[in-house]
PDB file of C-alpha atoms in Angstrom:
ATOM      1  CA  MET A   1     -20.907 -31.167 -13.660  1.00 43.00           C
ATOM      2  CA  GLU A   2     -22.241 -27.719 -12.714  1.00 43.00           C
ATOM      3  CA  THR A   3     -19.804 -27.518  -9.802  1.00 45.00           C
ATOM      4  CA  LYS A   4     -16.866 -28.437 -12.067  1.00 43.00           C
ATOM      5  CA  VAL A   5     -17.830 -25.751 -14.592  1.00 46.00           C
ATOM      6  CA  SER A   6     -18.132 -23.151 -11.815  1.00 51.00           C
ATOM      7  CA  VAL A   7     -14.676 -24.059 -10.513  1.00 51.00           C
ATOM      8  CA  VAL A   8     -13.123 -23.778 -13.986  1.00 56.00           C
ATOM      9  CA  LEU A   9     -14.825 -20.445 -14.698  1.00 66.00           C
ATOM     10  CA  ASN A  10     -13.187 -18.976 -11.585  1.00 75.00           C
ATOM     11  CA  ALA A  11      -9.840 -20.791 -11.823  1.00 80.00           C
ATOM     12  CA  VAL A  12      -6.760 -18.585 -11.416  1.00 87.00           C
ATOM     13  CA  PRO A  13      -3.526 -20.036 -12.848  1.00 89.00           C
ATOM     14  CA  PRO A  14      -0.223 -19.584 -10.997  1.00 90.00           C
ATOM     15  CA  TYR A  15       2.283 -17.067 -12.348  1.00 89.00           C
ATOM     16  CA  GLY A  16       4.101 -18.428 -15.380  1.00 91.00           C
ATOM     17  CA  HIS A  17       0.908 -20.209 -16.509  1.00 92.00           C
ATOM     18  CA  VAL A  18      -2.129 -19.280 -18.595  1.00 95.00           C
ATOM     19  CA  ILE A  19      -5.417 -21.149 -18.864  1.00 94.00           C
ATOM     20  CA  ALA A  20      -6.517 -21.152 -22.516  1.00 96.00           C
ATOM     21  CA  SER A  21      -9.712 -22.287 -24.167  1.00 95.00           C
ATOM     22  CA  GLU A  22      -9.260 -25.533 -26.061  1.00 95.00           C
ATOM     23  CA  ARG A  23     -10.204 -23.742 -29.297  1.00 94.00           C
ATOM     24  CA  TRP A  24      -6.829 -21.934 -29.218  1.00 96.00           C
ATOM     25  CA  ARG A  25      -4.775 -25.130 -29.314  1.00 95.00           C
ATOM     26  CA  ASN A  26      -2.323 -25.273 -32.269  1.00 94.00           C
ATOM     27  CA  THR A  27      -2.591 -21.531 -33.007  1.00 95.00           C
ATOM     28  CA  SER A  28       0.362 -19.205 -33.564  1.00 95.00           C
ATOM     29  CA  LEU A  29      -0.613 -17.221 -30.474  1.00 96.00           C
ATOM     30  CA  ILE A  30      -0.223 -20.296 -28.253  1.00 96.00           C
ATOM     31  CA  GLN A  31       3.130 -21.120 -29.843  1.00 96.00           C
ATOM     32  CA  SER A  32       4.317 -17.568 -29.118  1.00 95.00           C
ATOM     33  CA  LEU A  33       3.202 -17.849 -25.485  1.00 95.00           C
ATOM     34  CA  LYS A  34       5.229 -21.040 -25.140  1.00 95.00           C
ATOM     35  CA  VAL A  35       8.270 -19.333 -26.666  1.00 94.00           C
ATOM     36  CA  GLY A  36       7.742 -16.576 -24.097  1.00 91.00           C
ATOM     37  CA  GLY A  37       8.118 -19.141 -21.321  1.00 93.00           C
ATOM     38  CA  LEU A  38       4.479 -19.578 -20.314  1.00 94.00           C
ATOM     39  CA  LYS A  39       2.992 -22.989 -19.564  1.00 94.00           C
ATOM     40  CA  ILE A  40      -0.440 -23.436 -21.159  1.00 96.00           C
ATOM     41  CA  LEU A  41      -3.303 -25.239 -19.445  1.00 94.00           C
ATOM     42  CA  PHE A  42      -6.099 -26.018 -21.903  1.00 94.00           C
ATOM     43  CA  GLU A  43      -9.732 -26.138 -20.787  1.00 91.00           C
ATOM     44  CA  ASN A  44     -13.062 -26.811 -22.513  1.00 89.00           C
ATOM     45  CA  GLU A  45     -15.164 -25.077 -19.850  1.00 84.00           C
ATOM     46  CA  LEU A  46     -13.983 -21.446 -19.880  1.00 86.00           C
ATOM     47  CA  GLY A  47     -17.310 -20.257 -21.263  1.00 87.00           C
ATOM     48  CA  VAL A  48     -17.031 -17.189 -23.489  1.00 93.00           C
ATOM     49  CA  ALA A  49     -13.551 -16.192 -22.272  1.00 94.00           C
ATOM     50  CA  ASP A  50     -10.486 -17.224 -24.259  1.00 96.00           C
ATOM     51  CA  PHE A  51      -7.833 -16.905 -21.519  1.00 96.00           C
ATOM     52  CA  HIS A  52      -7.491 -16.717 -17.733  1.00 94.00           C
ATOM     53  CA  LEU A  53      -4.386 -14.943 -16.402  1.00 92.00           C
ATOM     54  CA  PRO A  54      -2.561 -15.082 -13.056  1.00 90.00           C
ATOM     55  CA  ASN A  55      -3.484 -11.484 -12.160  1.00 85.00           C
ATOM     56  CA  LYS A  56      -7.189 -12.422 -12.033  1.00 87.00           C
ATOM     57  CA  SER A  57      -7.887 -11.059 -15.507  1.00 89.00           C
ATOM     58  CA  CYS A  58      -9.684 -12.885 -18.267  1.00 93.00           C
ATOM     59  CA  ILE A  59      -9.484 -12.083 -21.973  1.00 95.00           C
ATOM     60  CA  LEU A  60     -11.924 -12.248 -24.850  1.00 96.00           C
ATOM     61  CA  TYR A  61     -10.155 -12.001 -28.198  1.00 97.00           C
ATOM     62  CA  VAL A  62     -11.962 -10.284 -31.091  1.00 97.00           C
ATOM     63  CA  SER A  63     -10.189 -10.998 -34.360  1.00 96.00           C
ATOM     64  CA  GLU A  64     -10.175  -9.147 -37.649  1.00 95.00           C
ATOM     65  CA  CYS A  65     -12.373 -11.916 -39.084  1.00 95.00           C
ATOM     66  CA  ASP A  66     -14.883 -11.587 -36.220  1.00 96.00           C
ATOM     67  CA  ILE A  67     -15.288  -7.866 -36.911  1.00 95.00           C
ATOM     68  CA  ILE A  68     -15.604  -8.159 -40.693  1.00 93.00           C
ATOM     69  CA  ALA A  69     -18.055 -11.093 -40.457  1.00 93.00           C
ATOM     70  CA  GLY A  70     -20.798  -8.916 -38.917  1.00 89.00           C
ATOM     71  CA  ASN A  71     -22.414  -8.289 -35.555  1.00 89.00           C
ATOM     72  CA  GLY A  72     -22.100 -11.813 -34.126  1.00 92.00           C
ATOM     73  CA  PHE A  73     -19.094 -10.763 -32.054  1.00 95.00           C
ATOM     74  CA  LYS A  74     -21.244  -8.126 -30.287  1.00 96.00           C
ATOM     75  CA  ARG A  75     -23.577 -10.809 -28.936  1.00 95.00           C
ATOM     76  CA  LYS A  76     -20.526 -12.690 -27.693  1.00 95.00           C
ATOM     77  CA  LEU A  77     -19.238  -9.539 -25.995  1.00 96.00           C
ATOM     78  CA  VAL A  78     -22.575  -9.046 -24.215  1.00 96.00           C
ATOM     79  CA  ARG A  79     -22.479 -12.649 -22.949  1.00 95.00           C
ATOM     80  CA  TYR A  80     -18.907 -12.063 -21.799  1.00 95.00           C
ATOM     81  CA  ARG A  81     -19.875  -8.895 -19.915  1.00 92.00           C
ATOM     82  CA  ASN A  82     -22.824 -10.693 -18.284  1.00 92.00           C
ATOM     83  CA  THR A  83     -20.734 -13.628 -17.073  1.00 86.00           C
ATOM     84  CA  SER A  84     -20.750 -13.938 -13.296  1.00 67.00           C
ATOM     85  CA  SER A  85     -17.037 -13.848 -12.540  1.00 71.00           C
ATOM     86  CA  SER A  86     -14.587 -12.364 -10.051  1.00 80.00           C
ATOM     87  CA  PHE A  87     -12.147 -11.663 -12.905  1.00 86.00           C
ATOM     88  CA  GLN A  88     -11.323  -8.300 -14.450  1.00 86.00           C
ATOM     89  CA  GLN A  89     -12.662  -8.619 -17.987  1.00 90.00           C
ATOM     90  CA  LEU A  90     -10.381  -7.423 -20.784  1.00 92.00           C
ATOM     91  CA  VAL A  91     -11.129  -7.381 -24.514  1.00 94.00           C
ATOM     92  CA  LEU A  92      -8.301  -7.662 -27.060  1.00 95.00           C
ATOM     93  CA  VAL A  93      -9.381  -6.338 -30.465  1.00 94.00           C
ATOM     94  CA  GLU A  94      -7.409  -6.659 -33.692  1.00 95.00           C
ATOM     95  CA  ASN A  95      -6.987  -3.254 -35.327  1.00 91.00           C
ATOM     96  CA  THR A  96      -5.656  -4.004 -38.818  1.00 92.00           C
ATOM     97  CA  ARG A  97      -5.844  -2.504 -42.285  1.00 92.00           C
ATOM     98  CA  LEU A  98      -8.987  -4.525 -42.960  1.00 92.00           C
ATOM     99  CA  SER A  99     -10.718  -3.861 -39.650  1.00 92.00           C
ATOM    100  CA  GLU A 100      -9.619  -0.269 -38.919  1.00 89.00           C
ATOM    101  CA  GLN A 101     -12.706   1.253 -40.586  1.00 92.00           C
ATOM    102  CA  TYR A 102     -14.875  -0.509 -37.992  1.00 93.00           C
ATOM    103  CA  PHE A 103     -12.554  -0.005 -35.027  1.00 91.00           C
ATOM    104  CA  SER A 104     -14.015   3.243 -33.633  1.00 89.00           C
ATOM    105  CA  ALA A 105     -17.508   1.743 -33.534  1.00 91.00           C
ATOM    106  CA  VAL A 106     -16.195  -1.418 -31.868  1.00 93.00           C
ATOM    107  CA  GLN A 107     -14.259   0.684 -29.353  1.00 89.00           C
ATOM    108  CA  ARG A 108     -17.344   2.713 -28.425  1.00 88.00           C
ATOM    109  CA  PHE A 109     -19.431  -0.446 -28.045  1.00 93.00           C
ATOM    110  CA  VAL A 110     -16.879  -2.210 -25.827  1.00 91.00           C
ATOM    111  CA  VAL A 111     -15.792   0.733 -23.662  1.00 86.00           C
ATOM    112  CA  PHE A 112     -18.875   2.942 -23.463  1.00 84.00           C
ATOM    113  CA  ASP A 113     -21.861   0.618 -24.016  1.00 88.00           C
ATOM    114  CA  LEU A 114     -20.499  -2.380 -22.116  1.00 90.00           C
ATOM    115  CA  GLY A 115     -18.066  -0.693 -19.712  1.00 86.00           C
ATOM    116  CA  LEU A 116     -15.259  -3.138 -20.545  1.00 88.00           C
ATOM    117  CA  ILE A 117     -11.565  -2.423 -21.048  1.00 87.00           C
ATOM    118  CA  LEU A 118     -10.385  -2.661 -24.659  1.00 89.00           C
ATOM    119  CA  LEU A 119      -6.769  -3.195 -25.656  1.00 88.00           C
ATOM    120  CA  PRO A 120      -6.030  -2.840 -29.396  1.00 88.00           C
ATOM    121  CA  VAL A 121      -3.519  -5.253 -30.923  1.00 89.00           C
ATOM    122  CA  SER A 122      -2.178  -5.570 -34.454  1.00 90.00           C
ATOM    123  CA  GLY A 123      -2.531  -9.349 -34.413  1.00 93.00           C
ATOM    124  CA  GLN A 124      -1.742 -12.533 -32.502  1.00 94.00           C
ATOM    125  CA  THR A 125       1.966 -11.705 -32.181  1.00 92.00           C
ATOM    126  CA  GLU A 126       1.326  -8.467 -30.305  1.00 90.00           C
ATOM    127  CA  ALA A 127      -1.437 -10.159 -28.293  1.00 93.00           C
ATOM    128  CA  SER A 128       0.963 -12.889 -27.209  1.00 93.00           C
ATOM    129  CA  GLN A 129       3.474 -10.266 -26.016  1.00 90.00           C
ATOM    130  CA  LEU A 130       0.799  -8.593 -23.909  1.00 88.00           C
ATOM    131  CA  ILE A 131      -0.429 -11.885 -22.421  1.00 92.00           C
ATOM    132  CA  THR A 132       3.145 -13.003 -21.742  1.00 91.00           C
ATOM    133  CA  GLN A 133       3.853  -9.785 -19.847  1.00 87.00           C
ATOM    134  CA  MET A 134       0.789 -10.294 -17.626  1.00 86.00           C
ATOM    135  CA  GLY A 135       1.435 -14.021 -17.264  1.00 88.00           C
ATOM    136  CA  HIS A 136       4.898 -13.438 -15.810  1.00 86.00           C
ATOM    137  CA  GLY A 137       3.967 -10.419 -13.704  1.00 74.00           C
ATOM    138  CA  GLU A 138       4.361 -11.986 -10.262  1.00 51.00           C
ATOM    139  CA  GLY A 139       3.918  -9.551  -7.425  1.00 43.00           C
ATOM    140  CA  ARG A 140       2.288  -6.878  -9.566  1.00 47.00           C
ATOM    141  CA  GLU A 141      -1.217  -5.581  -8.942  1.00 47.00           C
ATOM    142  CA  ASN A 142      -3.605  -6.061 -11.846  1.00 47.00           C
ATOM    143  CA  PRO A 143      -3.224  -2.636 -13.535  1.00 47.00           C
ATOM    144  CA  PHE A 144      -6.787  -2.743 -14.891  1.00 48.00           C
ATOM    145  CA  ARG A 145      -8.595  -3.115 -11.568  1.00 49.00           C
ATOM    146  CA  ARG A 146     -10.538   0.011 -10.744  1.00 47.00           C
ATOM    147  CA  ARG A 147      -8.776   1.354  -7.699  1.00 44.00           C
ATOM    148  CA  SER A 148      -6.684   4.430  -6.989  1.00 42.00           C
ATOM    149  CA  ALA A 149      -5.413   6.645  -9.798  1.00 41.00           C
ATOM    150  CA  SER A 150      -1.786   5.835  -8.984  1.00 41.00           C
ATOM    151  CA  ARG A 151      -2.436   2.169  -9.711  1.00 43.00           C
ATOM    152  CA  LEU A 152      -3.897   3.059 -13.114  1.00 46.00           C
ATOM    153  CA  LEU A 153      -0.612   4.581 -14.240  1.00 50.00           C
ATOM    154  CA  ASP A 154       0.490   1.398 -15.988  1.00 56.00           C
ATOM    155  CA  PRO A 155       2.010   1.482 -19.516  1.00 59.00           C
ATOM    156  CA  LEU A 156      -0.814  -0.693 -20.886  1.00 62.00           C
ATOM    157  CA  VAL A 157      -3.579   1.521 -19.485  1.00 66.00           C
ATOM    158  CA  LEU A 158      -1.680   4.615 -20.596  1.00 69.00           C
ATOM    159  CA  ALA A 159      -1.545   3.253 -24.152  1.00 71.00           C
ATOM    160  CA  LEU A 160      -5.277   2.537 -24.002  1.00 72.00           C
ATOM    161  CA  VAL A 161      -6.200   6.105 -23.021  1.00 74.00           C
ATOM    162  CA  GLN A 162      -3.970   7.501 -25.772  1.00 75.00           C
ATOM    163  CA  GLN A 163      -6.208   5.739 -28.314  1.00 73.00           C
ATOM    164  CA  VAL A 164      -8.849   8.424 -27.643  1.00 75.00           C
ATOM    165  CA  PRO A 165      -8.717  11.206 -30.287  1.00 73.00           C
ATOM    166  CA  GLY A 166      -7.102  14.389 -28.991  1.00 73.00           C
ATOM    167  CA  VAL A 167      -5.268  12.658 -26.160  1.00 80.00           C
ATOM    168  CA  GLY A 168      -1.491  12.371 -26.223  1.00 77.00           C
ATOM    169  CA  ARG A 169       0.817  11.027 -23.545  1.00 74.00           C
ATOM    170  CA  VAL A 170       0.787  14.167 -21.369  1.00 78.00           C
ATOM    171  CA  LYS A 171      -2.997  14.481 -21.368  1.00 80.00           C
ATOM    172  CA  ALA A 172      -3.417  10.727 -20.827  1.00 79.00           C
ATOM    173  CA  LEU A 173      -1.229  10.938 -17.713  1.00 77.00           C
ATOM    174  CA  ALA A 174      -3.226  13.909 -16.435  1.00 80.00           C
ATOM    175  CA  LEU A 175      -6.531  12.078 -17.000  1.00 81.00           C
ATOM    176  CA  LEU A 176      -5.348   8.929 -15.229  1.00 76.00           C
ATOM    177  CA  GLN A 177      -4.171  10.957 -12.258  1.00 76.00           C
ATOM    178  CA  HIS A 178      -7.541  12.716 -12.030  1.00 80.00           C
ATOM    179  CA  PHE A 179     -10.031   9.895 -12.703  1.00 77.00           C
ATOM    180  CA  SER A 180      -9.979   6.768 -10.546  1.00 70.00           C
ATOM    181  CA  SER A 181     -11.141   4.373 -13.280  1.00 69.00           C
ATOM    182  CA  ILE A 182     -11.499   4.014 -17.037  1.00 69.00           C
ATOM    183  CA  GLN A 183     -15.278   3.865 -16.565  1.00 71.00           C
ATOM    184  CA  GLN A 184     -15.264   7.162 -14.629  1.00 78.00           C
ATOM    185  CA  LEU A 185     -13.308   8.739 -17.483  1.00 78.00           C
ATOM    186  CA  CYS A 186     -15.836   7.433 -20.027  1.00 77.00           C
ATOM    187  CA  ASN A 187     -18.744   8.926 -18.064  1.00 79.00           C
ATOM    188  CA  ALA A 188     -17.130  12.276 -17.249  1.00 83.00           C
ATOM    189  CA  ALA A 189     -18.991  15.461 -18.192  1.00 86.00           C
ATOM    190  CA  PRO A 190     -17.272  17.993 -20.504  1.00 87.00           C
ATOM    191  CA  ALA A 191     -16.771  20.391 -17.582  1.00 88.00           C
ATOM    192  CA  GLU A 192     -14.941  17.714 -15.568  1.00 88.00           C
ATOM    193  CA  LEU A 193     -12.701  16.910 -18.530  1.00 87.00           C
ATOM    194  CA  GLU A 194     -12.082  20.582 -19.332  1.00 87.00           C
ATOM    195  CA  SER A 195     -10.557  21.198 -15.913  1.00 86.00           C
ATOM    196  CA  VAL A 196      -7.932  18.554 -16.719  1.00 85.00           C
ATOM    197  CA  VAL A 197      -7.161  18.830 -20.446  1.00 84.00           C
ATOM    198  CA  GLY A 198      -8.723  22.082 -21.671  1.00 86.00           C
ATOM    199  CA  GLN A 199     -11.896  22.829 -23.606  1.00 86.00           C
ATOM    200  CA  ALA A 200     -10.967  21.567 -27.084  1.00 85.00           C
ATOM    201  CA  ALA A 201      -9.645  18.187 -25.932  1.00 84.00           C
ATOM    202  CA  ALA A 202     -12.525  17.819 -23.462  1.00 86.00           C
ATOM    203  CA  GLN A 203     -15.072  18.196 -26.259  1.00 86.00           C
ATOM    204  CA  GLN A 204     -13.230  15.640 -28.417  1.00 83.00           C
ATOM    205  CA  ILE A 205     -13.026  13.099 -25.606  1.00 82.00           C
ATOM    206  CA  HIS A 206     -16.682  13.560 -24.657  1.00 82.00           C
ATOM    207  CA  ARG A 207     -17.846  13.221 -28.282  1.00 80.00           C
ATOM    208  CA  PHE A 208     -15.780  10.052 -28.678  1.00 76.00           C
ATOM    209  CA  PHE A 209     -17.430   8.285 -25.747  1.00 72.00           C
ATOM    210  CA  HIS A 210     -20.958   9.619 -26.339  1.00 69.00           C
ATOM    211  CA  LYS A 211     -21.313   9.418 -30.105  1.00 60.00           C
ATOM    212  CA  PRO A 212     -24.098   6.885 -30.840  1.00 53.00           C
ATOM    213  CA  THR A 213     -22.988   3.722 -32.607  1.00 45.00           C
ATOM    214  CA  ALA A 214     -24.333   3.789 -36.156  1.00 44.00           C
ATOM    215  CA  ALA A 215     -26.879   1.122 -37.014  1.00 43.00           C
ATOM    216  CA  GLY A 216     -25.382  -1.865 -38.733  1.00 43.00           C
ATOM    217  CA  THR A 217     -21.853  -1.279 -37.435  1.00 41.00           C
TER     218      THR A 217
END
């Protein structure tokens, strides 16, 4: 049994397929993935992850309800981060009218405290579009793997960096060309940032990643 679970936890689907946790069966997100031409393989043994993708990424989905319900989702995120896996771990977080007041704290916890990559989505429809794009991306490098700066210049990563206050498209491009990983950007000192985007933006970016998460959020 242990061997089977280990195999499933590290299973990589072929392009055009997605492995989904059984708990997602009959959801609108799964229906949208099917409409997008993906074949869905359901599994009970994915652990904390919700999806495995062909580009060796896995996804944990944090819904609006998860965020509003309290801090339970944080414990799940920690278990996800601690999972022994060869996959690049992505976190999709719903940023909606109801959850937006908590989003900055969630973003700091995911990106800075846990060192994971967060991708904001408005709901399951937008999430399905993102997963479909990665599920069909045969021949493409995983854009989220921490390698050279040129490989980070992917539209999805660019959109992620632009979520940081004070960073527009031009500054996001400059940052991704200078820093070799999202984690390196998160840990950069103000002086390092200033040489790329100027003093004012550098201070904003540094405060964003180093502001302590308020208790109870």
